[in-house]
Amino acid sequence: MDFDRHCAEIVTQAELLTTELADADDSGPLPASWLVDGASALRDAGPDAEVWVPFHYRTASFYARRFTHETLVHRADATLAAGLEFRASPEVVLDAIDEWMELESLPLHFEFRPEKREILGSGRSVGFESGEHAWFLGLDGPVVTWERGRRGAAVTVRGSLTNLLLALYQREDAEDVVGDLDLFKLWQTHVRFG
C-alpha cells in the first residue's frame, strides 16, 4: 500500500494503519482513480475532522495541505526532468515554503536524527528572501525556530519564490547565497524531508 492511500484510509478511519509501506506494489493501473478517491475522502471528512497525524496537527487539513505541496514538488520534478520551466501560483509556493519551515523546525526531528543538532550553535541563523517575502530560521537555541520576516542572518539565501522552494527541497541550487557559506552547506546536509 503506498503512502497516499495509507493517508486516505487514516482520514476515513481516524486511526493509524500498520501496513508496511516498504512493500508497496506500484504495478497495475494508473493511480488516477485512487487519487480522486483520496481527494474525495478529504473533502467528505472536512478540514477539522480529527485524524492520526505523525505530528501535533491532528486534523484532516494537515493531509490536504501536505499532499498539495507534495504534489507540487513532484510536479516540479517531472517538469524539470522534461527540461521545462517549473511555474506555480505564488500563493501555493508561499504556503509550501511556510509548511516546509513549520515541519522542518519541529523538535521531533532531533529524536529521529540526533545528528541534526550539529546545525545548532551560537550566532547561527539562515534567512530566505524573495522580493517582499522573507523567512528567518534561528539555529542558536536548543531547537530550530522560524518566523516570517527579515532579520540579520549569518547566511541569507535569495531568489525567486520558486527558486527558494526548489532550493529548500534541494531540487536546484539557490540563486544567491551570501554570508557564512560553510554554515549553509552544513545546514543543507542536515535538513531535508525523507
mmCIF file with all atom_site columns, C-alpha atoms in Angstrom:
data_model
loop_
_atom_site.group_PDB
_atom_site.id
_atom_site.type_symbol
_atom_site.label_atom_id
_atom_site.label_alt_id
_atom_site.label_comp_id
_atom_site.label_asym_id
_atom_site.label_entity_id
_atom_site.label_seq_id
_atom_site.pdbx_PDB_ins_code
_atom_site.Cartn_x
_atom_site.Cartn_y
_atom_site.Cartn_z
_atom_site.occupancy
_atom_site.B_iso_or_equiv
_atom_site.pdbx_formal_charge
_atom_site.auth_seq_id
_atom_site.auth_comp_id
_atom_site.auth_asym_id
_atom_site.auth_atom_id
_atom_site.pdbx_PDB_model_num
ATOM 1   C CA . MET A 1 1   ? 0.000   0.000  0.000   1.00 0.00 ? 1   MET A CA 1
ATOM 2   C CA . ASP A 1 2   ? 1.506   3.361  -0.917  1.00 0.00 ? 2   ASP A CA 1
ATOM 3   C CA . PHE A 1 3   ? 1.631   6.411  1.344   1.00 0.00 ? 3   PHE A CA 1
ATOM 4   C CA . ASP A 1 4   ? -1.183  8.363  -0.378  1.00 0.00 ? 4   ASP A CA 1
ATOM 5   C CA . ARG A 1 5   ? -3.648  5.514  0.067   1.00 0.00 ? 5   ARG A CA 1
ATOM 6   C CA . HIS A 1 6   ? -2.413  4.995  3.613   1.00 0.00 ? 6   HIS A CA 1
ATOM 7   C CA . CYS A 1 7   ? -3.228  8.618  4.471   1.00 0.00 ? 7   CYS A CA 1
ATOM 8   C CA . ALA A 1 8   ? -6.639  8.462  2.778   1.00 0.00 ? 8   ALA A CA 1
ATOM 9   C CA . GLU A 1 9   ? -7.506  5.495  4.985   1.00 0.00 ? 9   GLU A CA 1
ATOM 10  C CA . ILE A 1 10  ? -6.288  7.338  8.065   1.00 0.00 ? 10  ILE A CA 1
ATOM 11  C CA . VAL A 1 11  ? -8.615  10.204 7.213   1.00 0.00 ? 11  VAL A CA 1
ATOM 12  C CA . THR A 1 12  ? -11.616 7.929  6.702   1.00 0.00 ? 12  THR A CA 1
ATOM 13  C CA . GLN A 1 13  ? -10.932 5.614  9.638   1.00 0.00 ? 13  GLN A CA 1
ATOM 14  C CA . ALA A 1 14  ? -9.242  8.100  12.015  1.00 0.00 ? 14  ALA A CA 1
ATOM 15  C CA . GLU A 1 15  ? -6.715  5.525  13.187  1.00 0.00 ? 15  GLU A CA 1
ATOM 16  C CA . LEU A 1 16  ? -3.154  4.547  12.399  1.00 0.00 ? 16  LEU A CA 1
ATOM 17  C CA . LEU A 1 17  ? -2.815  1.703  9.946   1.00 0.00 ? 17  LEU A CA 1
ATOM 18  C CA . THR A 1 18  ? 0.083   -0.628 10.478  1.00 0.00 ? 18  THR A CA 1
ATOM 19  C CA . THR A 1 19  ? 0.564   -1.734 6.880   1.00 0.00 ? 19  THR A CA 1
ATOM 20  C CA . GLU A 1 20  ? 4.194   -1.828 5.839   1.00 0.00 ? 20  GLU A CA 1
ATOM 21  C CA . LEU A 1 21  ? 4.692   0.893  3.245   1.00 0.00 ? 21  LEU A CA 1
ATOM 22  C CA . ALA A 1 22  ? 8.025   -0.504 2.101   1.00 0.00 ? 22  ALA A CA 1
ATOM 23  C CA . ASP A 1 23  ? 6.256   -3.379 0.331   1.00 0.00 ? 23  ASP A CA 1
ATOM 24  C CA . ALA A 1 24  ? 4.285   -1.061 -1.952  1.00 0.00 ? 24  ALA A CA 1
ATOM 25  C CA . ASP A 1 25  ? 3.388   -2.538 -5.333  1.00 0.00 ? 25  ASP A CA 1
ATOM 26  C CA . ASP A 1 26  ? 3.148   0.178  -7.956  1.00 0.00 ? 26  ASP A CA 1
ATOM 27  C CA . SER A 1 27  ? 2.331   -2.197 -10.805 1.00 0.00 ? 27  SER A CA 1
ATOM 28  C CA . GLY A 1 28  ? -1.142  -2.133 -12.252 1.00 0.00 ? 28  GLY A CA 1
ATOM 29  C CA . PRO A 1 29  ? -3.414  0.618  -13.478 1.00 0.00 ? 29  PRO A CA 1
ATOM 30  C CA . LEU A 1 30  ? -2.512  4.285  -13.229 1.00 0.00 ? 30  LEU A CA 1
ATOM 31  C CA . PRO A 1 31  ? -3.450  5.796  -9.885  1.00 0.00 ? 31  PRO A CA 1
ATOM 32  C CA . ALA A 1 32  ? -5.863  8.470  -11.139 1.00 0.00 ? 32  ALA A CA 1
ATOM 33  C CA . SER A 1 33  ? -8.948  6.864  -9.607  1.00 0.00 ? 33  SER A CA 1
ATOM 34  C CA . TRP A 1 34  ? -7.500  6.425  -6.138  1.00 0.00 ? 34  TRP A CA 1
ATOM 35  C CA . LEU A 1 35  ? -6.062  9.943  -6.205  1.00 0.00 ? 35  LEU A CA 1
ATOM 36  C CA . VAL A 1 36  ? -9.578  11.202 -6.853  1.00 0.00 ? 36  VAL A CA 1
ATOM 37  C CA . ASP A 1 37  ? -10.878 8.869  -4.120  1.00 0.00 ? 37  ASP A CA 1
ATOM 38  C CA . GLY A 1 38  ? -8.311  10.254 -1.674  1.00 0.00 ? 38  GLY A CA 1
ATOM 39  C CA . ALA A 1 39  ? -9.265  13.831 -2.502  1.00 0.00 ? 39  ALA A CA 1
ATOM 40  C CA . SER A 1 40  ? -12.936 12.934 -2.084  1.00 0.00 ? 40  SER A CA 1
ATOM 41  C CA . ALA A 1 41  ? -12.190 11.344 1.309   1.00 0.00 ? 41  ALA A CA 1
ATOM 42  C CA . LEU A 1 42  ? -10.527 14.560 2.451   1.00 0.00 ? 42  LEU A CA 1
ATOM 43  C CA . ARG A 1 43  ? -13.414 16.686 1.178   1.00 0.00 ? 43  ARG A CA 1
ATOM 44  C CA . ASP A 1 44  ? -16.033 14.405 2.767   1.00 0.00 ? 44  ASP A CA 1
ATOM 45  C CA . ALA A 1 45  ? -14.225 14.314 6.125   1.00 0.00 ? 45  ALA A CA 1
ATOM 46  C CA . GLY A 1 46  ? -13.905 18.081 6.241   1.00 0.00 ? 46  GLY A CA 1
ATOM 47  C CA . PRO A 1 47  ? -10.843 20.090 7.278   1.00 0.00 ? 47  PRO A CA 1
ATOM 48  C CA . ASP A 1 48  ? -11.493 19.807 11.014  1.00 0.00 ? 48  ASP A CA 1
ATOM 49  C CA . ALA A 1 49  ? -12.008 16.031 11.170  1.00 0.00 ? 49  ALA A CA 1
ATOM 50  C CA . GLU A 1 50  ? -9.740  14.605 13.848  1.00 0.00 ? 50  GLU A CA 1
ATOM 51  C CA . VAL A 1 51  ? -7.323  12.062 12.416  1.00 0.00 ? 51  VAL A CA 1
ATOM 52  C CA . TRP A 1 52  ? -3.991  10.498 13.242  1.00 0.00 ? 52  TRP A CA 1
ATOM 53  C CA . VAL A 1 53  ? -1.125  12.689 12.079  1.00 0.00 ? 53  VAL A CA 1
ATOM 54  C CA . PRO A 1 54  ? 2.539   11.994 12.816  1.00 0.00 ? 54  PRO A CA 1
ATOM 55  C CA . PHE A 1 55  ? 2.803   15.443 14.392  1.00 0.00 ? 55  PHE A CA 1
ATOM 56  C CA . HIS A 1 56  ? 0.654   17.664 16.598  1.00 0.00 ? 56  HIS A CA 1
ATOM 57  C CA . TYR A 1 57  ? -1.735  18.917 13.900  1.00 0.00 ? 57  TYR A CA 1
ATOM 58  C CA . ARG A 1 58  ? -4.403  16.181 14.313  1.00 0.00 ? 58  ARG A CA 1
ATOM 59  C CA . THR A 1 59  ? -6.856  17.230 11.579  1.00 0.00 ? 59  THR A CA 1
ATOM 60  C CA . ALA A 1 60  ? -7.560  16.211 8.012   1.00 0.00 ? 60  ALA A CA 1
ATOM 61  C CA . SER A 1 61  ? -6.485  19.680 6.846   1.00 0.00 ? 61  SER A CA 1
ATOM 62  C CA . PHE A 1 62  ? -2.887  18.608 7.555   1.00 0.00 ? 62  PHE A CA 1
ATOM 63  C CA . TYR A 1 63  ? -3.120  15.925 4.861   1.00 0.00 ? 63  TYR A CA 1
ATOM 64  C CA . ALA A 1 64  ? -4.814  18.236 2.359   1.00 0.00 ? 64  ALA A CA 1
ATOM 65  C CA . ARG A 1 65  ? -2.051  20.798 2.788   1.00 0.00 ? 65  ARG A CA 1
ATOM 66  C CA . ARG A 1 66  ? 0.783   18.237 2.910   1.00 0.00 ? 66  ARG A CA 1
ATOM 67  C CA . PHE A 1 67  ? -0.283  16.464 -0.270  1.00 0.00 ? 67  PHE A CA 1
ATOM 68  C CA . THR A 1 68  ? -0.891  19.713 -2.115  1.00 0.00 ? 68  THR A CA 1
ATOM 69  C CA . HIS A 1 69  ? 2.741   20.569 -1.526  1.00 0.00 ? 69  HIS A CA 1
ATOM 70  C CA . GLU A 1 70  ? 3.981   17.026 -2.081  1.00 0.00 ? 70  GLU A CA 1
ATOM 71  C CA . THR A 1 71  ? 2.233   17.050 -5.460  1.00 0.00 ? 71  THR A CA 1
ATOM 72  C CA . LEU A 1 72  ? 3.658   20.489 -6.201  1.00 0.00 ? 72  LEU A CA 1
ATOM 73  C CA . VAL A 1 73  ? 7.237   19.328 -5.615  1.00 0.00 ? 73  VAL A CA 1
ATOM 74  C CA . HIS A 1 74  ? 6.808   16.140 -7.637  1.00 0.00 ? 74  HIS A CA 1
ATOM 75  C CA . ARG A 1 75  ? 5.262   18.181 -10.447 1.00 0.00 ? 75  ARG A CA 1
ATOM 76  C CA . ALA A 1 76  ? 8.425   20.277 -10.282 1.00 0.00 ? 76  ALA A CA 1
ATOM 77  C CA . ASP A 1 77  ? 10.497  17.081 -10.512 1.00 0.00 ? 77  ASP A CA 1
ATOM 78  C CA . ALA A 1 78  ? 8.630   15.980 -13.641 1.00 0.00 ? 78  ALA A CA 1
ATOM 79  C CA . THR A 1 79  ? 8.741   19.436 -15.223 1.00 0.00 ? 79  THR A CA 1
ATOM 80  C CA . LEU A 1 80  ? 12.458  19.881 -14.580 1.00 0.00 ? 80  LEU A CA 1
ATOM 81  C CA . ALA A 1 81  ? 13.217  16.343 -15.799 1.00 0.00 ? 81  ALA A CA 1
ATOM 82  C CA . ALA A 1 82  ? 11.472  17.241 -19.059 1.00 0.00 ? 82  ALA A CA 1
ATOM 83  C CA . GLY A 1 83  ? 13.707  20.301 -19.361 1.00 0.00 ? 83  GLY A CA 1
ATOM 84  C CA . LEU A 1 84  ? 10.820  22.720 -18.913 1.00 0.00 ? 84  LEU A CA 1
ATOM 85  C CA . GLU A 1 85  ? 10.447  25.746 -16.666 1.00 0.00 ? 85  GLU A CA 1
ATOM 86  C CA . PHE A 1 86  ? 8.571   24.987 -13.444 1.00 0.00 ? 86  PHE A CA 1
ATOM 87  C CA . ARG A 1 87  ? 5.873   27.538 -12.632 1.00 0.00 ? 87  ARG A CA 1
ATOM 88  C CA . ALA A 1 88  ? 3.339   27.615 -9.828  1.00 0.00 ? 88  ALA A CA 1
ATOM 89  C CA . SER A 1 89  ? 0.933   30.023 -8.201  1.00 0.00 ? 89  SER A CA 1
ATOM 90  C CA . PRO A 1 90  ? 2.801   32.357 -5.817  1.00 0.00 ? 90  PRO A CA 1
ATOM 91  C CA . GLU A 1 91  ? 0.176   31.719 -3.120  1.00 0.00 ? 91  GLU A CA 1
ATOM 92  C CA . VAL A 1 92  ? 0.749   27.961 -3.268  1.00 0.00 ? 92  VAL A CA 1
ATOM 93  C CA . VAL A 1 93  ? 4.538   28.385 -3.272  1.00 0.00 ? 93  VAL A CA 1
ATOM 94  C CA . LEU A 1 94  ? 4.356   30.753 -0.277  1.00 0.00 ? 94  LEU A CA 1
ATOM 95  C CA . ASP A 1 95  ? 2.281   28.249 1.676   1.00 0.00 ? 95  ASP A CA 1
ATOM 96  C CA . ALA A 1 96  ? 4.608   25.414 0.653   1.00 0.00 ? 96  ALA A CA 1
ATOM 97  C CA . ILE A 1 97  ? 7.601   27.363 1.993   1.00 0.00 ? 97  ILE A CA 1
ATOM 98  C CA . ASP A 1 98  ? 5.731   28.157 5.218   1.00 0.00 ? 98  ASP A CA 1
ATOM 99  C CA . GLU A 1 99  ? 4.851   24.482 5.622   1.00 0.00 ? 99  GLU A CA 1
ATOM 100 C CA . TRP A 1 100 ? 8.454   23.450 4.977   1.00 0.00 ? 100 TRP A CA 1
ATOM 101 C CA . MET A 1 101 ? 9.598   25.843 7.710   1.00 0.00 ? 101 MET A CA 1
ATOM 102 C CA . GLU A 1 102 ? 6.934   24.557 10.126  1.00 0.00 ? 102 GLU A CA 1
ATOM 103 C CA . LEU A 1 103 ? 7.722   20.896 9.565   1.00 0.00 ? 103 LEU A CA 1
ATOM 104 C CA . GLU A 1 104 ? 11.487  21.197 9.421   1.00 0.00 ? 104 GLU A CA 1
ATOM 105 C CA . SER A 1 105 ? 11.591  23.148 12.693  1.00 0.00 ? 105 SER A CA 1
ATOM 106 C CA . LEU A 1 106 ? 9.673   20.508 14.680  1.00 0.00 ? 106 LEU A CA 1
ATOM 107 C CA . PRO A 1 107 ? 11.816  19.380 17.643  1.00 0.00 ? 107 PRO A CA 1
ATOM 108 C CA . LEU A 1 108 ? 10.660  15.820 16.914  1.00 0.00 ? 108 LEU A CA 1
ATOM 109 C CA . HIS A 1 109 ? 13.290  15.669 14.152  1.00 0.00 ? 109 HIS A CA 1
ATOM 110 C CA . PHE A 1 110 ? 16.043  15.545 16.781  1.00 0.00 ? 110 PHE A CA 1
ATOM 111 C CA . GLU A 1 111 ? 14.601  12.291 18.104  1.00 0.00 ? 111 GLU A CA 1
ATOM 112 C CA . PHE A 1 112 ? 14.752  10.652 14.667  1.00 0.00 ? 112 PHE A CA 1
ATOM 113 C CA . ARG A 1 113 ? 18.008  12.246 13.561  1.00 0.00 ? 113 ARG A CA 1
ATOM 114 C CA . PRO A 1 114 ? 20.104  13.306 16.586  1.00 0.00 ? 114 PRO A CA 1
ATOM 115 C CA . GLU A 1 115 ? 22.901  14.374 14.220  1.00 0.00 ? 115 GLU A CA 1
ATOM 116 C CA . LYS A 1 116 ? 20.672  17.277 13.154  1.00 0.00 ? 116 LYS A CA 1
ATOM 117 C CA . ARG A 1 117 ? 21.730  19.024 16.384  1.00 0.00 ? 117 ARG A CA 1
ATOM 118 C CA . GLU A 1 118 ? 25.015  19.779 14.608  1.00 0.00 ? 118 GLU A CA 1
ATOM 119 C CA . ILE A 1 119 ? 23.315  22.734 12.874  1.00 0.00 ? 119 ILE A CA 1
ATOM 120 C CA . LEU A 1 120 ? 22.633  24.428 16.217  1.00 0.00 ? 120 LEU A CA 1
ATOM 121 C CA . GLY A 1 121 ? 25.145  26.874 17.631  1.00 0.00 ? 121 GLY A CA 1
ATOM 122 C CA . SER A 1 122 ? 25.730  30.375 18.901  1.00 0.00 ? 122 SER A CA 1
ATOM 123 C CA . GLY A 1 123 ? 25.069  33.040 16.271  1.00 0.00 ? 123 GLY A CA 1
ATOM 124 C CA . ARG A 1 124 ? 23.758  30.576 13.700  1.00 0.00 ? 124 ARG A CA 1
ATOM 125 C CA . SER A 1 125 ? 20.797  31.536 11.533  1.00 0.00 ? 125 SER A CA 1
ATOM 126 C CA . VAL A 1 126 ? 19.618  31.252 7.940   1.00 0.00 ? 126 VAL A CA 1
ATOM 127 C CA . GLY A 1 127 ? 17.497  33.823 6.118   1.00 0.00 ? 127 GLY A CA 1
ATOM 128 C CA . PHE A 1 128 ? 15.487  33.356 2.939   1.00 0.00 ? 128 PHE A CA 1
ATOM 129 C CA . GLU A 1 129 ? 14.401  36.330 0.843   1.00 0.00 ? 129 GLU A CA 1
ATOM 130 C CA . SER A 1 130 ? 12.354  36.796 -2.297  1.00 0.00 ? 130 SER A CA 1
ATOM 131 C CA . GLY A 1 131 ? 11.183  40.315 -3.032  1.00 0.00 ? 131 GLY A CA 1
ATOM 132 C CA . GLU A 1 132 ? 8.778   41.369 -0.260  1.00 0.00 ? 132 GLU A CA 1
ATOM 133 C CA . HIS A 1 133 ? 8.760   37.872 1.275   1.00 0.00 ? 133 HIS A CA 1
ATOM 134 C CA . ALA A 1 134 ? 11.284  36.675 3.845   1.00 0.00 ? 134 ALA A CA 1
ATOM 135 C CA . TRP A 1 135 ? 11.780  33.893 6.395   1.00 0.00 ? 135 TRP A CA 1
ATOM 136 C CA . PHE A 1 136 ? 14.250  33.572 9.255   1.00 0.00 ? 136 PHE A CA 1
ATOM 137 C CA . LEU A 1 137 ? 15.465  30.318 10.792  1.00 0.00 ? 137 LEU A CA 1
ATOM 138 C CA . GLY A 1 138 ? 17.062  30.632 14.217  1.00 0.00 ? 138 GLY A CA 1
ATOM 139 C CA . LEU A 1 139 ? 19.638  27.941 14.933  1.00 0.00 ? 139 LEU A CA 1
ATOM 140 C CA . ASP A 1 140 ? 21.148  29.419 18.087  1.00 0.00 ? 140 ASP A CA 1
ATOM 141 C CA . GLY A 1 141 ? 18.889  27.801 20.694  1.00 0.00 ? 141 GLY A CA 1
ATOM 142 C CA . PRO A 1 142 ? 18.067  24.259 21.772  1.00 0.00 ? 142 PRO A CA 1
ATOM 143 C CA . VAL A 1 143 ? 15.728  23.804 18.767  1.00 0.00 ? 143 VAL A CA 1
ATOM 144 C CA . VAL A 1 144 ? 15.220  25.325 15.331  1.00 0.00 ? 144 VAL A CA 1
ATOM 145 C CA . THR A 1 145 ? 12.830  28.284 15.287  1.00 0.00 ? 145 THR A CA 1
ATOM 146 C CA . TRP A 1 146 ? 11.361  30.111 12.335  1.00 0.00 ? 146 TRP A CA 1
ATOM 147 C CA . GLU A 1 147 ? 9.390   33.245 11.596  1.00 0.00 ? 147 GLU A CA 1
ATOM 148 C CA . ARG A 1 148 ? 8.313   35.310 8.641   1.00 0.00 ? 148 ARG A CA 1
ATOM 149 C CA . GLY A 1 149 ? 10.313  38.496 8.098   1.00 0.00 ? 149 GLY A CA 1
ATOM 150 C CA . ARG A 1 150 ? 13.818  39.795 7.600   1.00 0.00 ? 150 ARG A CA 1
ATOM 151 C CA . ARG A 1 151 ? 16.394  39.711 10.353  1.00 0.00 ? 151 ARG A CA 1
ATOM 152 C CA . GLY A 1 152 ? 20.146  39.801 10.243  1.00 0.00 ? 152 GLY A CA 1
ATOM 153 C CA . ALA A 1 153 ? 21.087  36.207 9.444   1.00 0.00 ? 153 ALA A CA 1
ATOM 154 C CA . ALA A 1 154 ? 24.500  34.547 9.417   1.00 0.00 ? 154 ALA A CA 1
ATOM 155 C CA . VAL A 1 155 ? 23.731  33.373 5.886   1.00 0.00 ? 155 VAL A CA 1
ATOM 156 C CA . THR A 1 156 ? 20.982  34.598 3.550   1.00 0.00 ? 156 THR A CA 1
ATOM 157 C CA . VAL A 1 157 ? 19.539  32.803 0.542   1.00 0.00 ? 157 VAL A CA 1
ATOM 158 C CA . ARG A 1 158 ? 17.928  34.989 -2.118  1.00 0.00 ? 158 ARG A CA 1
ATOM 159 C CA . GLY A 1 159 ? 15.995  34.042 -5.219  1.00 0.00 ? 159 GLY A CA 1
ATOM 160 C CA . SER A 1 160 ? 12.595  33.868 -6.815  1.00 0.00 ? 160 SER A CA 1
ATOM 161 C CA . LEU A 1 161 ? 9.858   32.216 -4.750  1.00 0.00 ? 161 LEU A CA 1
ATOM 162 C CA . THR A 1 162 ? 10.039  29.156 -6.969  1.00 0.00 ? 162 THR A CA 1
ATOM 163 C CA . ASN A 1 163 ? 13.819  29.005 -6.640  1.00 0.00 ? 163 ASN A CA 1
ATOM 164 C CA . LEU A 1 164 ? 13.594  29.216 -2.832  1.00 0.00 ? 164 LEU A CA 1
ATOM 165 C CA . LEU A 1 165 ? 11.085  26.363 -2.778  1.00 0.00 ? 165 LEU A CA 1
ATOM 166 C CA . LEU A 1 166 ? 13.210  24.190 -5.056  1.00 0.00 ? 166 LEU A CA 1
ATOM 167 C CA . ALA A 1 167 ? 16.358  25.059 -3.088  1.00 0.00 ? 167 ALA A CA 1
ATOM 168 C CA . LEU A 1 168 ? 14.656  24.122 0.196   1.00 0.00 ? 168 LEU A CA 1
ATOM 169 C CA . TYR A 1 169 ? 13.680  20.769 -1.283  1.00 0.00 ? 169 TYR A CA 1
ATOM 170 C CA . GLN A 1 170 ? 17.190  20.519 -2.776  1.00 0.00 ? 170 GLN A CA 1
ATOM 171 C CA . ARG A 1 171 ? 15.876  20.246 -6.332  1.00 0.00 ? 171 ARG A CA 1
ATOM 172 C CA . GLU A 1 172 ? 18.102  23.079 -7.575  1.00 0.00 ? 172 GLU A CA 1
ATOM 173 C CA . ASP A 1 173 ? 20.798  25.389 -6.254  1.00 0.00 ? 173 ASP A CA 1
ATOM 174 C CA . ALA A 1 174 ? 19.865  28.667 -4.637  1.00 0.00 ? 174 ALA A CA 1
ATOM 175 C CA . GLU A 1 175 ? 20.211  31.650 -6.951  1.00 0.00 ? 175 GLU A CA 1
ATOM 176 C CA . ASP A 1 176 ? 22.231  33.732 -4.458  1.00 0.00 ? 176 ASP A CA 1
ATOM 177 C CA . VAL A 1 177 ? 23.753  32.810 -1.095  1.00 0.00 ? 177 VAL A CA 1
ATOM 178 C CA . VAL A 1 178 ? 25.606  35.437 0.951   1.00 0.00 ? 178 VAL A CA 1
ATOM 179 C CA . GLY A 1 179 ? 27.249  35.182 4.321   1.00 0.00 ? 179 GLY A CA 1
ATOM 180 C CA . ASP A 1 180 ? 28.524  32.081 6.103   1.00 0.00 ? 180 ASP A CA 1
ATOM 181 C CA . LEU A 1 181 ? 28.670  29.579 3.224   1.00 0.00 ? 181 LEU A CA 1
ATOM 182 C CA . ASP A 1 182 ? 30.065  26.834 5.463   1.00 0.00 ? 182 ASP A CA 1
ATOM 183 C CA . LEU A 1 183 ? 27.012  27.150 7.718   1.00 0.00 ? 183 LEU A CA 1
ATOM 184 C CA . PHE A 1 184 ? 24.730  26.975 4.689   1.00 0.00 ? 184 PHE A CA 1
ATOM 185 C CA . LYS A 1 185 ? 26.444  23.785 3.476   1.00 0.00 ? 185 LYS A CA 1
ATOM 186 C CA . LEU A 1 186 ? 26.201  22.251 6.964   1.00 0.00 ? 186 LEU A CA 1
ATOM 187 C CA . TRP A 1 187 ? 22.537  23.238 7.185   1.00 0.00 ? 187 TRP A CA 1
ATOM 188 C CA . GLN A 1 188 ? 21.805  21.708 3.776   1.00 0.00 ? 188 GLN A CA 1
ATOM 189 C CA . THR A 1 189 ? 23.289  18.353 4.762   1.00 0.00 ? 189 THR A CA 1
ATOM 190 C CA . HIS A 1 190 ? 21.092  18.134 7.872   1.00 0.00 ? 190 HIS A CA 1
ATOM 191 C CA . VAL A 1 191 ? 17.690  19.392 6.755   1.00 0.00 ? 191 VAL A CA 1
ATOM 192 C CA . ARG A 1 192 ? 15.555  17.569 4.261   1.00 0.00 ? 192 ARG A CA 1
ATOM 193 C CA . PHE A 1 193 ? 12.336  15.674 4.017   1.00 0.00 ? 193 PHE A CA 1
ATOM 194 C CA . GLY A 1 194 ? 12.608  11.914 3.776   1.00 0.00 ? 194 GLY A CA 1
#
